[in-house]
CSV table of C-alpha atoms in Angstrom, one decimal:
chain,number,residue,atom,x,y,z
A,48,UNK,CA,1.6,-29.0,0.8
A,49,UNK,CA,1.1,-28.4,-2.8
A,50,UNK,CA,0.1,-24.9,-4.0
A,51,UNK,CA,-2.4,-23.8,-6.8
A,52,UNK,CA,-2.4,-23.0,-10.2
A,53,UNK,CA,-3.0,-19.5,-9.5
A,54,UNK,CA,-0.3,-19.6,-6.1
A,55,UNK,CA,2.2,-21.0,-8.8
A,56,UNK,CA,1.3,-18.6,-11.4
A,57,UNK,CA,1.4,-15.4,-8.6
A,58,UNK,CA,5.0,-17.1,-7.4
A,59,UNK,CA,6.1,-16.2,-11.1
A,60,UNK,CA,4.6,-12.7,-10.4
A,61,UNK,CA,6.9,-11.6,-7.6
A,62,UNK,CA,9.7,-13.6,-8.7
A,63,UNK,CA,9.9,-15.8,-5.3
A,64,UNK,CA,9.4,-19.4,-4.8
A,65,UNK,CA,8.8,-21.2,-1.9
A,66,UNK,CA,10.0,-23.6,0.0
A,67,UNK,CA,7.0,-23.9,2.4
A,68,UNK,CA,4.2,-22.6,0.4
A,69,UNK,CA,2.3,-22.8,3.5
A,70,UNK,CA,3.6,-19.9,4.8
A,71,UNK,CA,2.5,-17.9,1.4
A,72,UNK,CA,-1.3,-20.0,2.0
A,73,UNK,CA,-1.1,-17.8,5.0
A,74,UNK,CA,-0.1,-14.5,4.3
A,75,UNK,CA,-3.4,-14.3,1.3
A,76,UNK,CA,-5.0,-15.5,3.8
A,77,UNK,CA,-7.8,-13.1,5.7
A,78,UNK,CA,-9.8,-12.6,9.3
A,79,UNK,CA,-13.3,-12.9,7.2
A,80,UNK,CA,-12.1,-16.7,6.2
A,81,UNK,CA,-9.4,-17.7,8.9
A,82,UNK,CA,-10.0,-20.2,11.0
A,83,UNK,CA,-8.2,-23.1,13.8
A,84,UNK,CA,-7.1,-25.1,11.2
A,85,UNK,CA,-6.4,-22.2,9.1
A,86,UNK,CA,-4.8,-19.0,10.7
A,87,UNK,CA,-5.0,-15.6,9.1
A,88,UNK,CA,-2.9,-13.2,8.2
A,89,UNK,CA,-2.1,-10.4,10.7
A,90,UNK,CA,0.8,-11.5,12.7
A,91,UNK,CA,2.4,-11.5,9.3
A,92,UNK,CA,1.3,-7.9,8.3
A,93,UNK,CA,2.8,-6.5,11.6
A,94,UNK,CA,5.7,-8.4,10.9
A,95,UNK,CA,6.0,-7.3,7.3
A,96,UNK,CA,5.7,-3.7,8.2
A,97,UNK,CA,8.8,-4.0,9.6
A,98,UNK,CA,10.7,-5.9,7.3
A,99,UNK,CA,9.4,-3.3,5.0
A,100,UNK,CA,10.5,-0.3,6.8
A,101,UNK,CA,13.9,-1.5,7.2
A,102,UNK,CA,14.1,-2.8,4.1
A,103,UNK,CA,13.3,0.9,3.1
A,104,UNK,CA,14.9,2.9,5.4
A,105,UNK,CA,18.3,1.3,4.5
A,106,UNK,CA,17.9,2.2,1.1
A,107,UNK,CA,17.2,5.5,0.9
A,108,UNK,CA,19.9,6.3,4.0
A,109,UNK,CA,22.8,4.4,0.9
A,110,UNK,CA,21.3,5.8,-1.8
A,111,UNK,CA,21.8,10.0,-0.2
A,112,UNK,CA,24.2,10.5,1.8
A,113,UNK,CA,23.6,13.5,2.5
A,114,UNK,CA,20.5,13.5,3.6
A,115,UNK,CA,19.4,15.0,6.8
A,116,UNK,CA,16.4,12.5,8.8
A,117,UNK,CA,14.1,15.7,7.6
A,118,UNK,CA,14.5,15.1,5.1
A,119,UNK,CA,14.1,11.5,4.3
A,120,UNK,CA,11.0,10.7,7.3
A,121,UNK,CA,8.7,12.2,4.9
A,122,UNK,CA,10.8,10.0,1.6
A,123,UNK,CA,10.7,7.1,3.7
A,124,UNK,CA,6.7,7.6,4.8
A,125,UNK,CA,5.8,7.7,1.6
A,126,UNK,CA,7.4,4.1,0.5
A,127,UNK,CA,5.6,2.8,3.2
A,128,UNK,CA,2.9,4.0,3.8
A,129,UNK,CA,-1.1,1.2,2.5
A,130,UNK,CA,-1.3,2.7,-0.3
A,131,UNK,CA,1.5,2.2,-2.1
A,132,UNK,CA,1.7,-0.8,-0.8
A,133,UNK,CA,-2.1,-1.0,-2.0
A,134,UNK,CA,-0.6,-0.4,-5.6
A,135,UNK,CA,2.2,-3.1,-5.3
A,136,UNK,CA,-0.1,-5.3,-4.3
A,137,UNK,CA,-2.3,-4.4,-7.3
A,138,UNK,CA,1.2,-4.8,-10.1
A,139,UNK,CA,1.0,-8.0,-9.1
A,140,UNK,CA,-2.5,-9.0,-9.4
A,141,UNK,CA,-2.7,-10.0,-5.5
A,142,UNK,CA,-6.0,-9.3,-5.2
A,143,UNK,CA,-6.5,-12.1,-7.5
A,144,UNK,CA,-5.0,-15.2,-4.7
A,145,UNK,CA,-6.9,-13.0,-1.7
A,146,UNK,CA,-8.6,-15.8,0.5
A,147,UNK,CA,-11.3,-13.8,1.3
A,148,UNK,CA,-15.0,-14.4,3.4
A,149,UNK,CA,-18.0,-13.9,0.9
A,150,UNK,CA,-19.0,-10.5,3.1
A,151,UNK,CA,-15.6,-9.0,1.4
A,152,UNK,CA,-16.1,-10.9,-1.6
A,153,UNK,CA,-19.5,-9.6,-2.3
A,154,UNK,CA,-17.9,-5.6,-1.1
A,155,UNK,CA,-14.9,-5.7,-3.6
A,156,UNK,CA,-12.2,-7.1,-1.4
A,157,UNK,CA,-10.0,-7.8,-3.6
A,158,UNK,CA,-9.9,-4.4,-4.6
A,159,UNK,CA,-10.1,-2.8,-0.8
A,160,UNK,CA,-7.0,-0.5,-0.4
A,161,UNK,CA,-6.7,-1.7,3.2
A,162,UNK,CA,-7.1,-5.2,2.2
A,163,UNK,CA,-4.2,-5.6,-0.2
A,164,UNK,CA,-1.5,-3.3,1.8
A,165,UNK,CA,-2.2,-5.5,4.8
A,166,UNK,CA,-1.5,-8.9,2.3
A,167,UNK,CA,1.2,-7.6,1.1
A,168,UNK,CA,3.1,-7.1,4.7
A,169,UNK,CA,2.4,-10.2,5.2
A,170,UNK,CA,3.9,-11.4,2.0
A,171,UNK,CA,6.6,-9.8,2.8
A,172,UNK,CA,7.0,-11.1,6.5
A,173,UNK,CA,6.1,-14.6,5.0
A,174,UNK,CA,9.5,-14.5,1.9
A,175,UNK,CA,11.2,-13.5,5.3
A,176,UNK,CA,9.9,-16.6,7.4
A,177,UNK,CA,10.5,-18.9,4.1
A,178,UNK,CA,14.1,-17.5,3.2
A,179,UNK,CA,15.2,-14.8,5.4
A,180,UNK,CA,16.2,-10.8,4.9
A,181,UNK,CA,17.8,-10.9,1.8
A,182,UNK,CA,15.8,-12.7,-0.2
A,183,UNK,CA,12.7,-10.2,1.3
A,184,UNK,CA,14.5,-7.4,0.6
A,185,UNK,CA,15.2,-8.2,-3.3
A,186,UNK,CA,11.3,-8.3,-3.3
A,187,UNK,CA,11.0,-5.6,-1.7
A,188,UNK,CA,13.1,-3.8,-4.0
A,189,UNK,CA,12.2,-5.4,-7.0
A,190,UNK,CA,8.5,-4.7,-6.8
A,191,UNK,CA,9.4,-0.9,-5.9
A,192,UNK,CA,10.7,-0.6,-8.6
A,193,UNK,CA,11.2,3.1,-9.7
A,194,UNK,CA,8.7,3.7,-7.0
A,195,UNK,CA,12.3,4.5,-4.7
A,196,UNK,CA,13.7,6.3,-7.0
A,197,UNK,CA,11.2,8.9,-8.1
A,198,UNK,CA,10.2,9.2,-3.8
A,199,UNK,CA,11.3,12.7,-3.6
A,200,UNK,CA,7.8,13.6,-5.9
A,201,UNK,CA,5.8,10.8,-4.1
A,202,UNK,CA,7.0,12.8,-0.6
A,203,UNK,CA,5.3,16.4,-1.5
A,204,UNK,CA,2.7,17.1,0.9
A,205,UNK,CA,0.0,17.4,-2.2
A,206,UNK,CA,-2.5,19.1,-0.2
A,207,UNK,CA,-0.5,21.9,-0.1
A,208,UNK,CA,0.7,21.3,-3.2
A,209,UNK,CA,-3.4,21.6,-4.8
A,210,UNK,CA,-4.1,24.7,-3.0
A,211,UNK,CA,-0.9,26.3,-4.4
A,212,UNK,CA,-2.0,24.7,-7.4
A,213,UNK,CA,-5.6,26.2,-7.5
A,214,UNK,CA,-4.2,29.5,-6.1
A,215,UNK,CA,-2.0,30.4,-8.9
A,216,UNK,CA,-5.5,30.0,-11.4
A,217,UNK,CA,-7.0,32.0,-9.1
A,218,UNK,CA,-9.8,29.4,-8.0
A,219,UNK,CA,-10.5,28.9,-3.9
A,220,UNK,CA,-9.1,25.9,-2.0
A,221,UNK,CA,-10.3,22.8,-2.7
A,222,UNK,CA,-12.9,21.5,0.0
A,223,UNK,CA,-12.3,17.9,1.3
A,224,UNK,CA,-15.7,15.6,2.7
A,225,UNK,CA,-15.5,11.9,4.0
A,226,UNK,CA,-17.5,9.7,2.0
A,227,UNK,CA,-17.4,6.7,4.0
A,228,UNK,CA,-16.2,5.2,6.6
A,229,UNK,CA,-15.7,1.2,6.9
A,230,UNK,CA,-13.9,-1.3,8.9
A,231,UNK,CA,-13.6,-2.0,12.8
A,232,UNK,CA,-12.5,0.7,14.9
A,233,UNK,CA,-8.9,-0.8,14.7
A,234,UNK,CA,-8.5,-0.2,11.3
A,235,UNK,CA,-10.6,1.7,10.1
A,236,UNK,CA,-10.4,2.3,6.1
A,237,UNK,CA,-11.5,6.3,5.1
A,238,UNK,CA,-12.8,7.2,2.2
A,239,UNK,CA,-12.6,11.7,1.4
A,240,UNK,CA,-12.9,13.2,-2.4
A,241,UNK,CA,-10.7,16.5,-2.6
A,242,UNK,CA,-13.5,18.8,-4.9
A,243,UNK,CA,-12.5,21.9,-6.7
A,244,UNK,CA,-14.4,25.4,-6.8
A,245,UNK,CA,-15.2,24.3,-10.3
A,246,UNK,CA,-16.2,20.6,-9.6
A,247,UNK,CA,-13.6,18.8,-10.6
A,248,UNK,CA,-13.0,16.3,-7.9
A,249,UNK,CA,-11.6,12.8,-7.0
A,250,UNK,CA,-10.9,10.2,-4.5
A,251,UNK,CA,-8.9,9.3,-2.2
A,252,UNK,CA,-8.1,6.2,1.1
A,253,UNK,CA,-6.1,5.7,4.0
A,254,UNK,CA,-6.6,3.8,7.4
A,255,UNK,CA,-6.7,8.1,8.0
A,256,UNK,CA,-9.1,10.6,7.7
A,257,UNK,CA,-5.9,12.9,6.9
A,258,UNK,CA,-4.1,10.7,4.9
A,259,UNK,CA,-7.1,10.2,2.9
A,260,UNK,CA,-7.0,13.7,2.0
A,261,UNK,CA,-3.6,13.2,1.0
A,262,UNK,CA,-4.5,10.7,-1.0
A,263,UNK,CA,-7.8,12.1,-2.7
A,264,UNK,CA,-5.6,15.8,-2.7
A,265,UNK,CA,-2.4,13.7,-5.3
A,266,UNK,CA,-5.3,12.0,-6.8
A,267,UNK,CA,-6.6,15.1,-7.9
A,268,UNK,CA,-3.3,16.8,-8.8
A,269,UNK,CA,-2.8,13.7,-11.2
A,270,UNK,CA,-6.5,14.5,-12.5
A,271,UNK,CA,-6.0,18.4,-13.2
A,272,UNK,CA,-2.2,17.9,-13.8
A,273,UNK,CA,-4.3,15.5,-17.2
A,274,UNK,CA,-6.6,17.4,-18.6
């Protein structure tokens, strides 16, 4: 199977060339454009989530042999959450090669956190199915890069940190508001804004309200630290 010029360039960005490029095509096919002859990436996403989890768990245990389970768990969650997968997807411009239906295209599907995160997990599974665990592991570690080394900062509870930051400046606790809930019931996407009493605010998206609040708090922390 011959792949498009765009997918050839994408393989260069991820550092892996498929022997069975149909796996790559499937990993980049969203359900909004799928058909009987063009299966979507949902089953690959399911597998990729597990492969990613094994890779991250392995490297976290290797890098800190003294860490207890209670220390490893938040680090692990920070590395495998949908937001992190989407960040990695953006770093390799995955959205540019996603195959989407018209409805998703017009609503900005190539930039949606949930779609990008799902497709990244599907890509990991596609590499695993094409070349085995070692190539999948190598790609994950290459694309996640220094995120793994800096995981301690990413694993902090952003809401607690933001509240402590506000209290230290004699401000009221931050407020959180759900701005939007989209997607099907089995795969919702919440968009939440975190707001300080001086009006400074930032937004976050996630598959749950709780995680969206954490994402918004993290974005607001980054914003106030750069001001």
